[in-house]
Amino acid sequence: TATRAVIAEAIATRAFALGAGAETRARGIAIGATLFTSISWFVIVHVVLS
């Protein structure tokens, strides 16, 4: 499920980046990177605790 969420986020970020202007694209990539980092930390913590 976590992998599926990461893939979905990557696709959404790419689609958003392609459809947006340069400034909005940079903002979208930053948001995507933040979400990706959050998901990655969640996965790491989940694996460590389990």
PDB file of C-alpha atoms in Angstrom:
ATOM      1  CA  THR A   1       0.000   0.000   0.000  1.00  0.00           C
ATOM      2  CA  ALA A   2       2.838   2.362   0.870  1.00  0.00           C
ATOM      3  CA  THR A   3       4.567   1.623  -2.435  1.00  0.00           C
ATOM      4  CA  ARG A   4       1.313   2.222  -4.287  1.00  0.00           C
ATOM      5  CA  ALA A   5       0.929   5.576  -2.525  1.00  0.00           C
ATOM      6  CA  VAL A   6       4.478   6.587  -3.463  1.00  0.00           C
ATOM      7  CA  ILE A   7       3.893   5.639  -7.105  1.00  0.00           C
ATOM      8  CA  ALA A   8       0.573   7.502  -7.171  1.00  0.00           C
ATOM      9  CA  GLU A   9       2.241  10.569  -5.668  1.00  0.00           C
ATOM     10  CA  ALA A  10       5.046  10.434  -8.234  1.00  0.00           C
ATOM     11  CA  ILE A  11       2.543  10.213 -11.078  1.00  0.00           C
ATOM     12  CA  ALA A  12       0.448  13.052  -9.657  1.00  0.00           C
ATOM     13  CA  THR A  13       3.532  15.226  -9.173  1.00  0.00           C
ATOM     14  CA  ARG A  14       4.714  14.572 -12.722  1.00  0.00           C
ATOM     15  CA  ALA A  15       1.291  15.283 -14.203  1.00  0.00           C
ATOM     16  CA  PHE A  16       1.020  18.479 -12.169  1.00  0.00           C
ATOM     17  CA  ALA A  17       4.526  19.554 -13.198  1.00  0.00           C
ATOM     18  CA  LEU A  18       3.827  18.961 -16.890  1.00  0.00           C
ATOM     19  CA  GLY A  19       0.597  20.963 -16.826  1.00  0.00           C
ATOM     20  CA  ALA A  20       1.844  23.898 -14.794  1.00  0.00           C
ATOM     21  CA  GLY A  21       4.002  26.968 -15.379  1.00  0.00           C
ATOM     22  CA  ALA A  22       7.638  27.197 -14.258  1.00  0.00           C
ATOM     23  CA  GLU A  23       6.926  28.824 -10.887  1.00  0.00           C
ATOM     24  CA  THR A  24       3.991  26.555 -10.105  1.00  0.00           C
ATOM     25  CA  ARG A  25       6.019  23.581 -11.319  1.00  0.00           C
ATOM     26  CA  ALA A  26       8.792  24.333  -8.835  1.00  0.00           C
ATOM     27  CA  ARG A  27       6.202  24.672  -6.068  1.00  0.00           C
ATOM     28  CA  GLY A  28       4.532  21.402  -7.121  1.00  0.00           C
ATOM     29  CA  ILE A  29       7.863  19.577  -7.117  1.00  0.00           C
ATOM     30  CA  ALA A  30       8.652  20.976  -3.664  1.00  0.00           C
ATOM     31  CA  ILE A  31       5.268  19.812  -2.364  1.00  0.00           C
ATOM     32  CA  GLY A  32       5.735  16.421  -3.989  1.00  0.00           C
ATOM     33  CA  ALA A  33       9.210  16.092  -2.462  1.00  0.00           C
ATOM     34  CA  THR A  34       7.821  16.991   0.966  1.00  0.00           C
ATOM     35  CA  LEU A  35       5.040  14.413   0.665  1.00  0.00           C
ATOM     36  CA  PHE A  36       7.500  11.824  -0.639  1.00  0.00           C
ATOM     37  CA  THR A  37       9.797  12.462   2.341  1.00  0.00           C
ATOM     38  CA  SER A  38       6.860  12.186   4.750  1.00  0.00           C
ATOM     39  CA  ILE A  39       5.743   8.898   3.184  1.00  0.00           C
ATOM     40  CA  SER A  40       9.310   7.572   3.254  1.00  0.00           C
ATOM     41  CA  TRP A  41       9.682   8.416   6.951  1.00  0.00           C
ATOM     42  CA  PHE A  42       6.318   6.794   7.679  1.00  0.00           C
ATOM     43  CA  VAL A  43       7.451   3.614   5.926  1.00  0.00           C
ATOM     44  CA  ILE A  44      10.807   3.592   7.733  1.00  0.00           C
ATOM     45  CA  VAL A  45       9.188   4.103  11.127  1.00  0.00           C
ATOM     46  CA  HIS A  46       6.538   1.482  10.387  1.00  0.00           C
ATOM     47  CA  VAL A  47       9.184  -1.074   9.361  1.00  0.00           C
ATOM     48  CA  VAL A  48      11.380  -0.325  12.393  1.00  0.00           C
ATOM     49  CA  LEU A  49       8.476  -0.588  14.844  1.00  0.00           C
ATOM     50  CA  SER A  50       7.171  -3.802  13.318  1.00  0.00           C
TER      51      SER A  50
END
